[in-house]
mmCIF file of C-alpha atoms in Angstrom:
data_model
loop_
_atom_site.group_PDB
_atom_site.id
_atom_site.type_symbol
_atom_site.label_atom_id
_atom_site.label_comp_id
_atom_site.label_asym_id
_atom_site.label_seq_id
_atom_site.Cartn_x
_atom_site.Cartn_y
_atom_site.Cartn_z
ATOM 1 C CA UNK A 212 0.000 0.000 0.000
ATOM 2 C CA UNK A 213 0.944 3.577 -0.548
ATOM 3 C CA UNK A 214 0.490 6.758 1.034
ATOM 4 C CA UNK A 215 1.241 10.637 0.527
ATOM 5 C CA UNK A 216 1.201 13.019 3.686
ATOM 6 C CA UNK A 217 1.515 16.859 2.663
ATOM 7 C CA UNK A 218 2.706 18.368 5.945
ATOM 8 C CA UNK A 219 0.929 21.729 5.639
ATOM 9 C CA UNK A 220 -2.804 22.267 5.425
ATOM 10 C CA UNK A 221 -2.386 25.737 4.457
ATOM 11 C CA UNK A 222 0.528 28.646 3.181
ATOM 12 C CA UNK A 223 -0.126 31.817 3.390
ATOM 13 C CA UNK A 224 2.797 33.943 1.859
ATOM 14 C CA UNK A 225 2.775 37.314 0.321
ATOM 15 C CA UNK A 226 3.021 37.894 -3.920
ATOM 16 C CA UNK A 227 6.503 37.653 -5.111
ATOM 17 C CA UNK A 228 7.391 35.498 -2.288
ATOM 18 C CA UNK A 229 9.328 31.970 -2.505
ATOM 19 C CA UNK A 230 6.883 29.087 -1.679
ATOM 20 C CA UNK A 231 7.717 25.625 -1.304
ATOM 21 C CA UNK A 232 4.980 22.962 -0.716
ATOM 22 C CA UNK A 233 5.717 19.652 0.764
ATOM 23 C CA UNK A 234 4.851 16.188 0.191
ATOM 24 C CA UNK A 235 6.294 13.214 1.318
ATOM 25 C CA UNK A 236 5.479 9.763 0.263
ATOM 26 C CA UNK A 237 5.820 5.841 1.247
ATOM 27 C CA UNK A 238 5.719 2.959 -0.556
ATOM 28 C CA UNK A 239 7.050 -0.423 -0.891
ATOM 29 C CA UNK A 240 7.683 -0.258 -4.569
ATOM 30 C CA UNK A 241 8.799 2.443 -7.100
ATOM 31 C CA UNK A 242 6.070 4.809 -7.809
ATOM 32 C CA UNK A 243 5.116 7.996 -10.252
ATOM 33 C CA UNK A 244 4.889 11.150 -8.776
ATOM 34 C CA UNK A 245 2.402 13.910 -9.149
ATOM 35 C CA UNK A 246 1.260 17.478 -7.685
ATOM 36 C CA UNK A 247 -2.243 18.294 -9.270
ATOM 37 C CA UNK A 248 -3.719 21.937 -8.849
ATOM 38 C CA UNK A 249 -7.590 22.438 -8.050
ATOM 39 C CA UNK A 250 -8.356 26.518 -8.751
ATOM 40 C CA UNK A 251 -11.546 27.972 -7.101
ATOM 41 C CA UNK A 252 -14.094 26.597 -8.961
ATOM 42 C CA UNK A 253 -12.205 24.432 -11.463
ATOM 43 C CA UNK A 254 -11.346 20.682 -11.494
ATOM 44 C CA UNK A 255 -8.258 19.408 -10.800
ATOM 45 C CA UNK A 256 -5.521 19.621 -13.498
ATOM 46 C CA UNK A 257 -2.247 18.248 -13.670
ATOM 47 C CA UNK A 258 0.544 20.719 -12.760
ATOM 48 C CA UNK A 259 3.482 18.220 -13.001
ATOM 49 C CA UNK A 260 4.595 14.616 -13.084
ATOM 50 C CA UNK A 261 8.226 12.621 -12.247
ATOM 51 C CA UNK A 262 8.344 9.539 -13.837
ATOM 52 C CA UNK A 263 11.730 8.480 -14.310
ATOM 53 C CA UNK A 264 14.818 10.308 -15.567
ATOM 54 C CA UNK A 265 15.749 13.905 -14.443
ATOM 55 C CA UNK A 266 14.638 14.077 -10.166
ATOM 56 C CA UNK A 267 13.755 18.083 -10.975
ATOM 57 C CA UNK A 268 10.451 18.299 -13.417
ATOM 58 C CA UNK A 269 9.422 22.104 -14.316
ATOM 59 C CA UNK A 270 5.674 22.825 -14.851
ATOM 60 C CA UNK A 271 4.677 25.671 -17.612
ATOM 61 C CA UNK A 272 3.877 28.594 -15.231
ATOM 62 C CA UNK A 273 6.851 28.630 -13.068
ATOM 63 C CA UNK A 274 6.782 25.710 -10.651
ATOM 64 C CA UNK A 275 9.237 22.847 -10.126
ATOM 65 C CA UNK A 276 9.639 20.092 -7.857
ATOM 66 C CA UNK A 277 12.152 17.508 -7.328
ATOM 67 C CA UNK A 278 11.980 13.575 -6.099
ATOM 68 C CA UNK A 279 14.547 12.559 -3.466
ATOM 69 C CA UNK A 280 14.482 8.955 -3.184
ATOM 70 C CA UNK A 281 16.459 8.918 -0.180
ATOM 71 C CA UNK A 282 14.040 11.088 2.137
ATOM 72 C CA UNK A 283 10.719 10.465 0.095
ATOM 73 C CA UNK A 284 9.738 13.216 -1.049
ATOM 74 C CA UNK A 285 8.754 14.790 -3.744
ATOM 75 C CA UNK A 286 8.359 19.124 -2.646
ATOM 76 C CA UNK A 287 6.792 21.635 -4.592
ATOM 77 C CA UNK A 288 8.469 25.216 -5.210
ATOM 78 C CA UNK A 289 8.082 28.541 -6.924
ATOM 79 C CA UNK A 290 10.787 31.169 -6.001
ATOM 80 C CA UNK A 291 8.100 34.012 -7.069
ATOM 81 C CA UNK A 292 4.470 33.385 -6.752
ATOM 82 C CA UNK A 293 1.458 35.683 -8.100
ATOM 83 C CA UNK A 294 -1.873 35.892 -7.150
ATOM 84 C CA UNK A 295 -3.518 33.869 -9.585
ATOM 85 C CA UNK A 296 -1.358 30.913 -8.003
ATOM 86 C CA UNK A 297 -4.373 31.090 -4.791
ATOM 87 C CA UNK A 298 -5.447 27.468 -5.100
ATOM 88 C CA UNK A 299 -5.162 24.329 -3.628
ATOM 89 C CA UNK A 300 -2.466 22.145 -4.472
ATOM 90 C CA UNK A 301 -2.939 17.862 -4.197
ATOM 91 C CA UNK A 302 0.413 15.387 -3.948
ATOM 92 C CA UNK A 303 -0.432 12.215 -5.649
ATOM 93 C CA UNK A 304 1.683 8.555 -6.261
ATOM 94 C CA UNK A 305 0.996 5.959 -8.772
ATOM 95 C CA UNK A 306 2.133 2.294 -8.659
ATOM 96 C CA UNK A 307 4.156 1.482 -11.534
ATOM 97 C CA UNK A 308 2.021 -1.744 -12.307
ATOM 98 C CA UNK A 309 -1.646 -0.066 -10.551
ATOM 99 C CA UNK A 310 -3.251 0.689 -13.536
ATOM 100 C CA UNK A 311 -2.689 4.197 -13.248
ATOM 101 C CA UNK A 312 -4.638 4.191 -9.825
ATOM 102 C CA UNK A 313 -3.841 7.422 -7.913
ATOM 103 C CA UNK A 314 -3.239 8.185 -4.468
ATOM 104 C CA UNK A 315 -3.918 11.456 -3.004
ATOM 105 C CA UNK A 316 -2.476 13.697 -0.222
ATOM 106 C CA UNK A 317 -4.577 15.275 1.766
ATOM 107 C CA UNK A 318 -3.519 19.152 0.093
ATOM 108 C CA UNK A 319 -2.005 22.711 0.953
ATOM 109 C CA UNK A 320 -4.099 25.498 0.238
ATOM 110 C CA UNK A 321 -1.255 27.941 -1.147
ATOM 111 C CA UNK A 322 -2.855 31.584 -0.065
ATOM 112 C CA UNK A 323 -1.027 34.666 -2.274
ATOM 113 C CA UNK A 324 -1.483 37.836 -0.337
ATOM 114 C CA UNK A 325 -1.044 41.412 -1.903
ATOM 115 C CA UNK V 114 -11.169 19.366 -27.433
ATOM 116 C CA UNK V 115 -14.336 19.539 -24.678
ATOM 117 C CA UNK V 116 -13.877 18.328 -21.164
ATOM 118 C CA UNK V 117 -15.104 16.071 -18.800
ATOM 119 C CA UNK V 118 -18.486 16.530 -17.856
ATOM 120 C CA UNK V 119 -20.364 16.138 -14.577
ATOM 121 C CA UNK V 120 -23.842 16.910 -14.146
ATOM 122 C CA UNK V 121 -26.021 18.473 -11.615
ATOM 123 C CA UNK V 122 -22.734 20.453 -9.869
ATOM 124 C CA UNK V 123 -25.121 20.664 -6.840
ATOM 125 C CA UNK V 124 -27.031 18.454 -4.995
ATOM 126 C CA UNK V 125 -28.717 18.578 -1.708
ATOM 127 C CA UNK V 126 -30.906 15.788 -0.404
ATOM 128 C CA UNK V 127 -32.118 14.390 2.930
ATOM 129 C CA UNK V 128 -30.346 11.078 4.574
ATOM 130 C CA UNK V 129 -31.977 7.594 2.821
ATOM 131 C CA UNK V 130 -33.135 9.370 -0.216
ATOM 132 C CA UNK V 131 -31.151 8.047 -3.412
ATOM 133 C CA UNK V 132 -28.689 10.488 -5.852
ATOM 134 C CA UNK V 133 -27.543 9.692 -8.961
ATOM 135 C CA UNK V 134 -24.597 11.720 -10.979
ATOM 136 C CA UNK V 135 -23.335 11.446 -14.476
ATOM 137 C CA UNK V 136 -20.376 11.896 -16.373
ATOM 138 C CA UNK V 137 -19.731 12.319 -19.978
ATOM 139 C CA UNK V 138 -15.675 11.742 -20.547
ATOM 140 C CA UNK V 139 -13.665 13.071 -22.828
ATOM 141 C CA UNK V 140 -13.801 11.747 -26.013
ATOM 142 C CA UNK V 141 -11.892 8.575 -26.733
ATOM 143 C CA UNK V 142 -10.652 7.853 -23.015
ATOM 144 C CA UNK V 143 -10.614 4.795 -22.801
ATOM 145 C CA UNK V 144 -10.530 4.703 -18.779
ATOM 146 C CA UNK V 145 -13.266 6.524 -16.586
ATOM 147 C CA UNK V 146 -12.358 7.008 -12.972
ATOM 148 C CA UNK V 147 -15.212 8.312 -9.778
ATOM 149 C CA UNK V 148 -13.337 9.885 -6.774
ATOM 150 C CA UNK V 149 -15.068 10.857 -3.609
ATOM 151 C CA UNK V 150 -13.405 13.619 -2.083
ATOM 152 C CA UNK V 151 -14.801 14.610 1.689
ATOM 153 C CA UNK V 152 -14.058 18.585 2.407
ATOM 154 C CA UNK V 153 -10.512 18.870 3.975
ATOM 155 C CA UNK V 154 -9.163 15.502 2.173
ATOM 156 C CA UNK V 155 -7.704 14.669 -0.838
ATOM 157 C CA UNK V 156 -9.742 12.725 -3.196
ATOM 158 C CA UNK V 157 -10.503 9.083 -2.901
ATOM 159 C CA UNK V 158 -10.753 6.773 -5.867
ATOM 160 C CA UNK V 159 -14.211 4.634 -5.706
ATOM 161 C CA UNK V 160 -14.425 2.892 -9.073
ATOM 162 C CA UNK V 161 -11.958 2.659 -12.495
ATOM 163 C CA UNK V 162 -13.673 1.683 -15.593
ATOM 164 C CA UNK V 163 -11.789 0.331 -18.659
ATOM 165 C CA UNK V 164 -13.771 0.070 -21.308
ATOM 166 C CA UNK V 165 -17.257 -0.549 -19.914
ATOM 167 C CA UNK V 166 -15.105 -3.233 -17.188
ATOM 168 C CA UNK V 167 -14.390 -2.589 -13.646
ATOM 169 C CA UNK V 168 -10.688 -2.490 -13.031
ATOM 170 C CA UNK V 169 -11.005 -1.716 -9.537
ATOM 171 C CA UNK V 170 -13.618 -1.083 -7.029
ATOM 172 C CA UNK V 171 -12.018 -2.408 -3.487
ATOM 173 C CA UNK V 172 -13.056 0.997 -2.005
ATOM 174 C CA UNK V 173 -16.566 1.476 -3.765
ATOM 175 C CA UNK V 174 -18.696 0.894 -0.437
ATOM 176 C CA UNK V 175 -21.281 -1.685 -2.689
ATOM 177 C CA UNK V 176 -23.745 -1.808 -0.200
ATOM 178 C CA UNK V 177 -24.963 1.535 -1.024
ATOM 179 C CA UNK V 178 -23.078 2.905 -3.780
ATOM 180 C CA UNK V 179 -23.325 1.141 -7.041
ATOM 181 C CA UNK V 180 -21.658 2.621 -10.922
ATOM 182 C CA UNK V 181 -21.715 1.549 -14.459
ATOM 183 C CA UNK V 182 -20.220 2.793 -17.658
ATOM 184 C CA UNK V 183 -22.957 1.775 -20.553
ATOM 185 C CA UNK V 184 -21.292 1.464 -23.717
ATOM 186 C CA UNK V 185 -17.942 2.446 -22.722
ATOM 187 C CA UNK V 186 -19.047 6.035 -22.720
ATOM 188 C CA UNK V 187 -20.696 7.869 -20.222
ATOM 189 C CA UNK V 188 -20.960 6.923 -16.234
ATOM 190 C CA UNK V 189 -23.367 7.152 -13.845
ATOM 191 C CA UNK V 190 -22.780 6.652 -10.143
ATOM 192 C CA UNK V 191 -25.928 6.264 -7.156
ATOM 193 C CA UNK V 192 -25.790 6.457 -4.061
ATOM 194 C CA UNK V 193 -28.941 4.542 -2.753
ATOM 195 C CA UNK V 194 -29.401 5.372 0.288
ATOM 196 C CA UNK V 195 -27.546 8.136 1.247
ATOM 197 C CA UNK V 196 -25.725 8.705 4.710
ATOM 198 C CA UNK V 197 -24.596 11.701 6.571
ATOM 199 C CA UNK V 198 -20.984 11.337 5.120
ATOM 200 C CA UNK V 199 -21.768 10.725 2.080
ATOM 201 C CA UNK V 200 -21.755 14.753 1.743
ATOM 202 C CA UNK V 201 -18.937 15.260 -0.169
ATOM 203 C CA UNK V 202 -17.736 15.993 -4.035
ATOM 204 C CA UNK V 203 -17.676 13.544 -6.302
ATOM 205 C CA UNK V 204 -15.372 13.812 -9.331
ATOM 206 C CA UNK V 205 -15.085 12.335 -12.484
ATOM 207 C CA UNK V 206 -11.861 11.780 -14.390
ATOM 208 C CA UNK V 207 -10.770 10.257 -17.670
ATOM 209 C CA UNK V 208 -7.885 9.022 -19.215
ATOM 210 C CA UNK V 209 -6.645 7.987 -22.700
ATOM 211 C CA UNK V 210 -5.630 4.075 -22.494
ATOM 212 C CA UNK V 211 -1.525 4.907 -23.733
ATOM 213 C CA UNK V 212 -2.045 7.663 -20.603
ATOM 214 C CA UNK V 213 -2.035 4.697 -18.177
ATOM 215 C CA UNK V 214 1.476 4.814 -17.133
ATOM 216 C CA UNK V 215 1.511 8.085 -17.144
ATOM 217 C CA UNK V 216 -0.557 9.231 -14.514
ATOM 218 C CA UNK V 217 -2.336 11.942 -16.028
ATOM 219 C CA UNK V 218 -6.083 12.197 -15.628
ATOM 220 C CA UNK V 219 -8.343 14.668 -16.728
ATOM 221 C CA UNK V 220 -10.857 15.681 -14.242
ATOM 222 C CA UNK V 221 -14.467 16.795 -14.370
ATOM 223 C CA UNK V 222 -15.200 19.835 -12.456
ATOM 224 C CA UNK V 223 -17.396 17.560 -10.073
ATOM 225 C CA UNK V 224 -20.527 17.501 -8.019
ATOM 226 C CA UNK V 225 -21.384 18.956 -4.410
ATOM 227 C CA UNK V 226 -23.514 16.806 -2.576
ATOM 228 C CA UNK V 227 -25.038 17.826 0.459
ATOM 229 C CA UNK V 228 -26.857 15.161 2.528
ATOM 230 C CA UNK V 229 -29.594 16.778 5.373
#
C-alpha cells in the first residue's frame, strides 16, 4: 500500500514570495509522482509529473519540484508566486504496475497575499 | 477538445433518499475514474472503468453505492441510500488508455452533494 502526507494544510505567503509545498510519500515499490492543482471553482488539473529520468520536473507557469528517493519526497516550489497561483495544491503517487490508480495527499491550500 | 463533464454540480438531499450523478468523458478515453473527495481531504478513488469493465472497485462501499459505464461512454454513479458522510464531491476523471502509465487524468469539475 501507498500513502502521501503533505505536511501543511495551508501557506499563506505574500506575492513575489518563494513558496515551497511539501509532500512526502511511502511505498514499498517504485512509484510515479504527481502534484495536481484544483483553482476555485475548477477541477483538478495536472501541474506536473516525475516519472523516471531527471529528479527536478518544471511545470509551464513557473513551478518545479524535485523527487529525493532517499528522504521520500517529492516538494513543490516557486521562487516568485502571483496571485492567480491562490489554489489548492494535491500530492499524488501511482504504482508502476496499478493501472494508473492514484493516491492522493490530503492538500495545501497555497494563499497569495497582496 | 471539450472536457469532462459532470452533471447536476449541486445536490442537496435528505439522509436515505437516493442520488444519482453522471459523467460524460472526454472523447476517446478509454478509462473513466469516480473519486469521492470529503471537504478537507484529498480525493478518494471509488471505481476505475476500462472500457465498460471494472478495473477496480475495493473501495466502492457496494452496499450503497453502485456505478456503471454503458457502452464504454458515459458513467453514472448512485448512491442509494444516502448517509450523513456521504456529503462530499464527487469527481469524475478520464484518461486515454496509452495515458495509463503516465498518470495523467483529466478531471471533471465535479458535483457537491449535500446530505440533510
Amino acid at each position: 500500500a501507498q500513502s502521501v502526507t503533505q505536511l501543511d494544510s495551508q501557506v499563506p505567503v505574500f506575492e513575489e514570495a518563494p513558496v515551497e509545498l511539501r509532500c512526502n510519500y511511502s511505498s514499498s515499490v517504485s512509484v510515479y509522482l504527481f502534484w495536481y492543482v484544483q483553482y476555485p471553482n475548477q477541477g483538478l488539473q495536472l501541474l506536473l509529473k516525475y516519472l523516471s529520468g531527471s529528479t527536478l520536473v518544471e511545470s509551464i507557469n513557473g513551478f518545479e519540484a524535485e523527487f529525493n528517493k532517499s528522504q521520500t519526497s517529492f516538494h513543490l516550489r516557486k521562487p516568485s508566486v502571483h496571485i492567480s497561483d491562490t489554489a489548492e495544491y494535491f500530492c499524488a503517487v501511482s504504482h508502476y504496475n496499478a493501472g494508473n490508480m492514484l493516491t492522493f495527499g490530503g492538500g495545501t491550500r497555497l494563499m497569495v497575499k497582496p | 477538445e471539450a472536457g469532462v463533464a459532470q452533471s447536476p454540480r449541486y445536490k442537496i438531499i435528505e439522509k436515505r433518499q437516493s442520488v444519482a450523478f453522471w459523467c460524460n468523458p472526454i472523447s476517446g478515453h478509454a478509462t473513466l475514474y469516480w473519486y469521492q473527495q470529503i471537504l478537507g481531504q484529498g480525493p478518494k478513488l471509488l471505481i476505475q472503468f476500462q472500457n465498460n469493465g471494472v478495473v477496480d472497485d475495493s473501495q466502492l462501499p457496494k452496499d450503497r453505492f453502485s456505478a456503471e459505464r454503458l457502452k464504454g461512454v458515459d458513467s453514472t454513479l448512485k448512491i442509494q441510500p444516502a448517509k450523513l458522510e456521504d456529503s462530499a464531491v464527487y469527481l469524475c476523471a478520464s484518461s486515454p488508455l496509452a495515458g495509463l502509465a503516465s498518470g495523467e487524468q483529466y478531471f471533471g469539475p465535479g458535483t457537491r452533494l449535500t446530505v440533510t
